């Protein structure tokens, strides 16, 4: 069996990366319009695409989609600091997702909530290192974790609906 990616897998990954970038781009004005007390928070709707890729096509596809989305998103939409925070959080989130998604009693909703929480942990860790401010873990992280349960739950429910309704 060949280890080369098939044309179909490459095409599907490219479509998912494009979809995730579009969703990220569309999410920016939506989040700017919401009166959130915590600056910089996003729902993470692009993670629906990554979660769908993970459950439908496996770990390799999800990793490809996530890392290309993070890299291209950083180049297209980010500053160096926002890119660092996004890549730190996104990397931790997808790695944890790849570990837990095969556990028998963890649904896509549970995977999404855990990934959202780990995304926040990764971002705060990177920010604490860059700013040399460990108090971010106690002053900011609890609020972000609370929001991540809500946003991860929303993304997980959307992914679950797509997984049951799209035949890919």
Coordinates of C-alpha atoms in Angstrom, one line a residue:
X1 CA 0.0 0.0 0.0
X2 CA 1.3 3.4 -1.0
X3 CA 2.0 6.0 1.7
X4 CA 1.5 8.9 -0.7
X5 CA -1.6 11.0 -0.2
X6 CA -4.2 10.3 -2.7
X7 CA -5.5 13.0 -5.0
X8 CA -8.9 12.8 -3.2
X9 CA -7.3 13.3 0.2
X10 CA -5.3 16.3 -0.9
X11 CA -8.4 17.8 -2.6
X12 CA -10.6 17.2 0.5
X13 CA -7.9 18.7 2.8
X14 CA -7.5 21.8 0.6
X15 CA -11.3 22.3 0.6
X16 CA -11.4 22.0 4.4
X17 CA -8.5 24.4 4.8
X18 CA -10.2 26.9 2.5
X19 CA -13.5 26.5 4.4
X20 CA -11.8 27.0 7.7
X21 CA -10.1 30.1 6.5
X22 CA -13.3 31.6 5.2
X23 CA -15.1 30.8 8.5
X24 CA -12.3 32.4 10.5
X25 CA -12.5 35.5 8.3
X26 CA -16.3 35.7 8.7
X27 CA -16.0 35.2 12.4
X28 CA -13.9 38.4 12.9
X29 CA -16.7 41.0 12.4
X30 CA -19.2 38.8 14.2
X31 CA -17.0 38.7 17.3
X32 CA -16.3 42.5 17.0
X33 CA -20.0 43.1 17.1
X34 CA -20.6 41.1 20.3
X35 CA -20.1 43.0 23.6
X36 CA -17.8 40.5 25.3
X37 CA -16.0 41.6 28.5
X38 CA -12.9 39.6 27.6
X39 CA -10.8 41.0 24.7
X40 CA -9.5 38.6 22.1
X41 CA -12.0 35.9 22.6
X42 CA -13.4 34.1 19.5
X43 CA -16.0 31.3 19.2
X44 CA -13.5 29.2 17.2
X45 CA -16.1 28.3 14.5
X46 CA -13.3 27.2 12.1
X47 CA -12.7 24.3 14.6
X48 CA -16.0 22.8 13.4
X49 CA -14.2 22.1 10.1
X50 CA -11.2 20.6 11.9
X51 CA -13.4 18.5 14.1
X52 CA -15.4 17.3 11.1
X53 CA -12.2 16.3 9.3
X54 CA -11.0 14.4 12.4
X55 CA -14.1 12.4 12.8
X56 CA -14.8 11.8 9.1
X57 CA -11.3 11.4 7.6
X58 CA -8.9 10.8 10.6
X59 CA -6.0 12.2 12.4
X60 CA -3.7 12.9 9.4
X61 CA -6.4 15.0 7.6
X62 CA -7.3 16.9 10.8
X63 CA -3.6 17.7 11.5
X64 CA -3.1 18.9 7.9
X65 CA -6.2 21.1 8.0
X66 CA -5.4 22.6 11.4
X67 CA -1.7 23.3 10.7
X68 CA -2.4 24.8 7.2
X69 CA -5.3 26.8 8.6
X70 CA -3.1 28.1 11.4
X71 CA -0.2 29.0 9.1
X72 CA -2.3 30.6 6.4
X73 CA -4.5 32.4 8.9
X74 CA -1.5 33.8 10.6
X75 CA -0.1 35.1 7.3
X76 CA -3.4 36.5 6.1
X77 CA -5.1 37.9 9.2
X78 CA -2.6 38.0 12.1
X79 CA 0.1 40.0 13.7
X80 CA 3.2 38.2 15.0
X81 CA 1.8 38.0 18.5
X82 CA -1.7 36.9 17.4
X83 CA -0.1 34.3 15.2
X84 CA 2.0 32.9 18.1
X85 CA -1.1 32.8 20.4
X86 CA -3.2 31.1 17.7
X87 CA -0.6 28.6 16.8
X88 CA 0.1 27.7 20.4
X89 CA -3.5 27.2 21.3
X90 CA -4.4 25.6 18.0
X91 CA -1.6 23.1 18.2
X92 CA -2.4 22.0 21.7
X93 CA -6.1 21.8 20.8
X94 CA -5.7 19.6 17.8
X95 CA -3.2 17.3 19.5
X96 CA -5.5 16.7 22.5
X97 CA -8.4 16.2 20.0
X98 CA -6.4 13.5 18.2
X99 CA -5.8 11.7 21.5
X100 CA -9.4 11.8 22.9
X101 CA -11.5 11.4 19.7
X102 CA -11.1 7.6 19.7
X103 CA -12.1 7.2 23.3
X104 CA -15.4 5.3 23.4
X105 CA -17.4 7.6 25.6
X106 CA -16.2 10.9 24.2
X107 CA -18.5 12.5 21.6
X108 CA -17.5 15.2 19.1
X109 CA -19.1 17.6 21.6
X110 CA -16.9 16.4 24.4
X111 CA -13.8 16.5 22.1
X112 CA -14.7 20.0 21.0
X113 CA -15.1 21.3 24.6
X114 CA -11.8 19.8 25.6
X115 CA -10.1 21.2 22.5
X116 CA -11.5 24.6 23.2
X117 CA -10.2 24.5 26.8
X118 CA -6.8 23.3 25.7
X119 CA -6.7 26.1 23.1
X120 CA -7.1 28.6 25.9
X121 CA -4.5 26.9 28.0
X122 CA -2.0 27.0 25.0
X123 CA -2.8 30.7 24.3
X124 CA -2.4 31.8 27.9
X125 CA 0.8 29.8 28.3
X126 CA 2.3 31.5 25.2
X127 CA 1.1 34.9 26.4
X128 CA 2.5 34.3 29.9
X129 CA 5.9 33.4 28.4
X130 CA 6.0 36.4 26.0
X131 CA 4.8 38.9 28.6
X132 CA 6.6 37.2 31.5
X133 CA 3.4 37.4 33.4
X134 CA 2.4 34.1 35.2
X135 CA -0.6 35.9 36.8
X136 CA -2.4 35.4 33.4
X137 CA -3.1 31.8 34.5
X138 CA -5.1 33.0 37.6
X139 CA -6.5 36.3 36.4
X140 CA -7.5 35.5 32.8
X141 CA -7.6 31.8 32.2
X142 CA -10.6 30.9 34.5
X143 CA -12.8 33.2 32.5
X144 CA -11.5 32.0 29.2
X145 CA -12.0 28.4 30.3
X146 CA -15.6 29.1 31.2
X147 CA -16.2 30.7 27.8
X148 CA -14.4 27.8 26.1
X149 CA -16.9 25.4 27.5
X150 CA -19.7 27.3 25.9
X151 CA -18.0 27.9 22.6
X152 CA -16.6 24.4 22.4
X153 CA -20.1 23.0 23.1
X154 CA -21.6 25.1 20.3
X155 CA -18.8 24.0 17.9
X156 CA -19.2 20.4 18.9
X157 CA -23.0 20.4 18.4
X158 CA -22.6 21.9 15.0
X159 CA -19.9 19.4 14.1
X160 CA -22.1 16.5 15.4
X161 CA -25.0 17.7 13.2
X162 CA -22.7 18.0 10.2
X163 CA -21.3 14.5 10.8
X164 CA -24.8 13.0 10.9
X165 CA -26.1 14.9 7.9
X166 CA -23.2 15.1 5.4
X167 CA -22.3 11.9 3.7
X168 CA -18.7 12.8 2.5

